[in-house]
Amino acid sequence: MDSAYYSVGKIVNTHGIRGELKIVSQTDFPEVRFAKGSRLYAFPPQADRGEPLTVESSRFHKGAYILKFREYHNINDVLRFKGGSLKVHRSDLLELGEDEYYYHEIIGCEVVSEEGAKLGVIREILPLAANDVWVAERKGKKDLLIPVIDDVVKNVDVAGKRVTIHVMEGLLDE
């Protein structure tokens, strides 16, 4: 996959017969990414190249977004995208505020304790209602679930790919 593109949604199904797609959001900015006129790239499953598309309409429906694109008006035209992903080009990334990060900046970061002990590497982010949880893979042990709260996450060094955490009681329990 081209690292110039970043995922904003998973294409889980078609919707209706007029070329709409059902999207599970993978972005903190669905109101921007799925707005009318937005430029996205549809990557069919196992494809290494995306097709540029322009959002014609968008609505939230039963936990997912239903998107219609200007380029397609028939279910048969969009079937090939089912199971693929919607991405945005790196040039369209939004400027983030202080202490805000894109998923791709966090995944792959090494996790260390305040004392400097290496704890694992972040491989996944779970967006939950109260706060995100970063999942760090540990060799020979269960995954470490890190709640993204001020009491736990003490420093994020995106450039150095390193996250420092305060190990609260029970966090490292096997």
mmCIF file of C-alpha atoms in Angstrom:
data_model
loop_
_atom_site.group_PDB
_atom_site.id
_atom_site.type_symbol
_atom_site.label_atom_id
_atom_site.label_comp_id
_atom_site.label_asym_id
_atom_site.label_seq_id
_atom_site.Cartn_x
_atom_site.Cartn_y
_atom_site.Cartn_z
ATOM 1 C CA MET A 1 0.000 0.000 0.000
ATOM 2 C CA ASP A 2 1.147 3.518 -0.743
ATOM 3 C CA SER A 3 2.012 5.312 2.511
ATOM 4 C CA ALA A 4 0.814 8.564 0.937
ATOM 5 C CA TYR A 5 -2.748 7.469 1.790
ATOM 6 C CA TYR A 6 -4.390 7.082 5.177
ATOM 7 C CA SER A 7 -7.552 5.151 5.950
ATOM 8 C CA VAL A 8 -10.706 7.071 6.926
ATOM 9 C CA GLY A 9 -13.247 4.286 6.481
ATOM 10 C CA LYS A 10 -13.888 0.624 5.809
ATOM 11 C CA ILE A 11 -16.265 -0.142 2.922
ATOM 12 C CA VAL A 12 -18.469 -2.843 4.415
ATOM 13 C CA ASN A 13 -21.281 -3.097 1.880
ATOM 14 C CA THR A 14 -23.343 -1.473 -0.822
ATOM 15 C CA HIS A 15 -26.607 0.259 0.051
ATOM 16 C CA GLY A 16 -29.551 0.295 -2.303
ATOM 17 C CA ILE A 17 -29.273 0.196 -6.089
ATOM 18 C CA ARG A 18 -28.073 3.745 -6.823
ATOM 19 C CA GLY A 19 -24.371 3.204 -6.125
ATOM 20 C CA GLU A 20 -24.249 4.093 -2.439
ATOM 21 C CA LEU A 21 -21.678 2.494 -0.138
ATOM 22 C CA LYS A 22 -21.934 1.693 3.565
ATOM 23 C CA ILE A 23 -18.840 2.935 5.418
ATOM 24 C CA VAL A 24 -17.638 2.222 8.946
ATOM 25 C CA SER A 25 -15.748 5.347 9.966
ATOM 26 C CA GLN A 26 -12.074 5.134 10.923
ATOM 27 C CA THR A 27 -11.611 8.862 11.348
ATOM 28 C CA ASP A 28 -12.145 11.379 14.126
ATOM 29 C CA PHE A 29 -13.372 13.837 11.482
ATOM 30 C CA PRO A 30 -16.307 12.171 9.680
ATOM 31 C CA GLU A 31 -18.063 15.530 9.291
ATOM 32 C CA VAL A 32 -15.062 16.742 7.245
ATOM 33 C CA ARG A 33 -14.045 13.537 5.451
ATOM 34 C CA PHE A 34 -17.572 12.562 4.378
ATOM 35 C CA ALA A 35 -18.840 16.072 3.587
ATOM 36 C CA LYS A 36 -20.244 16.889 0.161
ATOM 37 C CA GLY A 37 -17.396 17.728 -2.212
ATOM 38 C CA SER A 38 -14.695 15.869 -0.241
ATOM 39 C CA ARG A 39 -12.100 14.020 -2.294
ATOM 40 C CA LEU A 40 -11.478 10.442 -1.155
ATOM 41 C CA TYR A 41 -9.784 7.422 -2.695
ATOM 42 C CA ALA A 42 -11.529 4.047 -2.858
ATOM 43 C CA PHE A 43 -9.170 1.088 -2.601
ATOM 44 C CA PRO A 44 -10.821 -2.214 -3.617
ATOM 45 C CA PRO A 45 -9.751 -5.243 -1.524
ATOM 46 C CA GLN A 46 -6.089 -6.194 -2.097
ATOM 47 C CA ALA A 47 -5.587 -3.207 -4.433
ATOM 48 C CA ASP A 48 -2.465 -1.097 -4.206
ATOM 49 C CA ARG A 49 -3.989 1.823 -6.110
ATOM 50 C CA GLY A 50 -7.009 3.868 -5.203
ATOM 51 C CA GLU A 51 -9.583 5.502 -7.394
ATOM 52 C CA PRO A 52 -10.322 9.191 -6.731
ATOM 53 C CA LEU A 53 -13.958 9.853 -5.840
ATOM 54 C CA THR A 54 -15.947 12.946 -4.866
ATOM 55 C CA VAL A 55 -18.598 12.727 -2.152
ATOM 56 C CA GLU A 56 -22.000 13.714 -3.529
ATOM 57 C CA SER A 57 -23.982 13.004 -0.357
ATOM 58 C CA SER A 58 -23.519 11.456 3.055
ATOM 59 C CA ARG A 59 -25.733 10.440 5.949
ATOM 60 C CA PHE A 60 -25.348 8.552 9.202
ATOM 61 C CA HIS A 61 -27.533 5.439 9.347
ATOM 62 C CA LYS A 62 -27.528 2.661 11.959
ATOM 63 C CA GLY A 63 -23.940 3.119 13.123
ATOM 64 C CA ALA A 64 -22.396 3.635 9.687
ATOM 65 C CA TYR A 65 -22.204 6.280 6.982
ATOM 66 C CA ILE A 66 -23.956 5.919 3.667
ATOM 67 C CA LEU A 67 -21.953 7.689 0.965
ATOM 68 C CA LYS A 68 -22.921 8.469 -2.612
ATOM 69 C CA PHE A 69 -20.188 9.501 -5.042
ATOM 70 C CA ARG A 70 -20.545 11.759 -8.081
ATOM 71 C CA GLU A 71 -18.758 9.257 -10.271
ATOM 72 C CA TYR A 72 -21.172 6.328 -9.745
ATOM 73 C CA HIS A 73 -24.951 5.929 -9.936
ATOM 74 C CA ASN A 74 -25.448 2.156 -10.033
ATOM 75 C CA ILE A 75 -24.825 -0.681 -7.567
ATOM 76 C CA ASN A 76 -22.991 -2.683 -10.248
ATOM 77 C CA ASP A 77 -20.380 0.075 -10.570
ATOM 78 C CA VAL A 78 -19.459 0.062 -6.851
ATOM 79 C CA LEU A 79 -19.645 -3.654 -6.000
ATOM 80 C CA ARG A 80 -15.899 -4.054 -6.553
ATOM 81 C CA PHE A 81 -15.167 -1.686 -3.646
ATOM 82 C CA LYS A 82 -16.994 -3.869 -1.076
ATOM 83 C CA GLY A 83 -14.508 -5.018 1.566
ATOM 84 C CA GLY A 84 -12.039 -2.310 0.595
ATOM 85 C CA SER A 85 -11.220 0.987 2.232
ATOM 86 C CA LEU A 86 -11.662 4.713 1.793
ATOM 87 C CA LYS A 87 -8.526 6.760 2.175
ATOM 88 C CA VAL A 88 -7.394 10.342 2.134
ATOM 89 C CA HIS A 89 -4.176 11.574 0.560
ATOM 90 C CA ARG A 90 -1.443 12.829 2.882
ATOM 91 C CA SER A 91 -1.790 16.331 1.376
ATOM 92 C CA ASP A 92 -5.376 16.449 2.700
ATOM 93 C CA LEU A 93 -4.532 15.633 6.329
ATOM 94 C CA LEU A 94 -5.896 18.197 8.761
ATOM 95 C CA GLU A 95 -3.674 20.205 11.078
ATOM 96 C CA LEU A 96 -4.065 18.779 14.578
ATOM 97 C CA GLY A 97 -3.931 20.580 17.891
ATOM 98 C CA GLU A 98 -1.442 20.007 20.668
ATOM 99 C CA ASP A 99 -1.631 16.496 22.162
ATOM 100 C CA GLU A 100 -3.641 15.200 19.181
ATOM 101 C CA TYR A 101 -2.311 12.453 16.923
ATOM 102 C CA TYR A 102 -3.266 10.503 13.846
ATOM 103 C CA TYR A 103 -3.594 6.746 14.229
ATOM 104 C CA HIS A 104 -0.717 6.157 11.817
ATOM 105 C CA GLU A 105 1.547 8.260 14.058
ATOM 106 C CA ILE A 106 0.769 6.159 17.156
ATOM 107 C CA ILE A 107 0.761 2.664 15.654
ATOM 108 C CA GLY A 108 4.290 1.279 15.771
ATOM 109 C CA CYS A 109 5.379 3.417 18.731
ATOM 110 C CA GLU A 110 7.379 1.700 21.447
ATOM 111 C CA VAL A 111 5.748 1.870 24.899
ATOM 112 C CA VAL A 112 8.005 2.460 27.905
ATOM 113 C CA SER A 113 7.317 2.995 31.591
ATOM 114 C CA GLU A 114 8.349 6.213 33.347
ATOM 115 C CA GLU A 115 11.285 4.209 34.707
ATOM 116 C CA GLY A 116 12.382 3.330 31.151
ATOM 117 C CA ALA A 117 11.275 -0.314 31.031
ATOM 118 C CA LYS A 118 10.264 -1.421 27.535
ATOM 119 C CA LEU A 119 6.689 -2.699 27.630
ATOM 120 C CA GLY A 120 5.665 -3.342 24.019
ATOM 121 C CA VAL A 121 4.780 -1.806 20.654
ATOM 122 C CA ILE A 122 1.419 -0.249 19.810
ATOM 123 C CA ARG A 123 -0.266 -2.262 17.059
ATOM 124 C CA GLU A 124 -3.897 -1.158 17.268
ATOM 125 C CA ILE A 125 -6.161 1.624 18.515
ATOM 126 C CA LEU A 126 -9.614 0.899 19.920
ATOM 127 C CA PRO A 127 -11.859 3.986 19.756
ATOM 128 C CA LEU A 128 -14.183 3.573 22.732
ATOM 129 C CA ALA A 129 -16.886 5.924 24.039
ATOM 130 C CA ALA A 130 -15.030 7.206 27.111
ATOM 131 C CA ASN A 131 -11.513 7.271 25.636
ATOM 132 C CA ASP A 132 -9.332 5.456 23.125
ATOM 133 C CA VAL A 133 -7.373 2.389 24.188
ATOM 134 C CA TRP A 134 -3.973 1.710 22.654
ATOM 135 C CA VAL A 135 -3.180 -1.991 22.286
ATOM 136 C CA ALA A 136 0.509 -2.783 22.734
ATOM 137 C CA GLU A 137 1.843 -6.149 21.667
ATOM 138 C CA ARG A 138 4.198 -7.800 24.161
ATOM 139 C CA LYS A 139 6.443 -10.755 23.374
ATOM 140 C CA GLY A 140 5.290 -13.896 25.147
ATOM 141 C CA LYS A 141 2.607 -12.054 27.116
ATOM 142 C CA LYS A 142 -0.960 -10.875 26.721
ATOM 143 C CA ASP A 143 -1.453 -7.536 24.956
ATOM 144 C CA LEU A 144 -1.135 -4.439 27.116
ATOM 145 C CA LEU A 145 -4.300 -2.288 27.024
ATOM 146 C CA ILE A 146 -3.403 1.360 27.600
ATOM 147 C CA PRO A 147 -6.262 3.747 28.363
ATOM 148 C CA VAL A 148 -5.517 7.072 26.694
ATOM 149 C CA ILE A 149 -6.013 9.294 29.726
ATOM 150 C CA ASP A 150 -3.760 11.902 31.324
ATOM 151 C CA ASP A 151 -3.122 9.721 34.401
ATOM 152 C CA VAL A 152 -1.579 6.996 32.211
ATOM 153 C CA VAL A 153 -0.133 8.517 29.022
ATOM 154 C CA LYS A 154 2.610 10.871 30.151
ATOM 155 C CA ASN A 155 4.498 11.650 26.945
ATOM 156 C CA VAL A 156 4.071 10.963 23.242
ATOM 157 C CA ASP A 157 7.137 11.458 21.056
ATOM 158 C CA VAL A 158 5.818 10.979 17.517
ATOM 159 C CA ALA A 159 9.175 11.735 15.885
ATOM 160 C CA GLY A 160 10.978 9.254 18.151
ATOM 161 C CA LYS A 161 8.112 6.698 17.907
ATOM 162 C CA ARG A 162 8.014 6.411 21.716
ATOM 163 C CA VAL A 163 5.165 6.616 24.241
ATOM 164 C CA THR A 164 5.897 6.947 27.952
ATOM 165 C CA ILE A 165 3.229 5.742 30.365
ATOM 166 C CA HIS A 166 2.619 5.658 34.097
ATOM 167 C CA VAL A 167 2.045 2.042 35.023
ATOM 168 C CA MET A 168 -1.023 2.124 37.212
ATOM 169 C CA GLU A 169 -1.715 -0.748 39.591
ATOM 170 C CA GLY A 170 -3.157 -3.716 37.719
ATOM 171 C CA LEU A 171 -2.177 -2.439 34.245
ATOM 172 C CA LEU A 172 0.509 -5.106 33.723
ATOM 173 C CA ASP A 173 -1.447 -8.004 35.240
ATOM 174 C CA GLU A 174 -1.125 -11.128 33.148
#
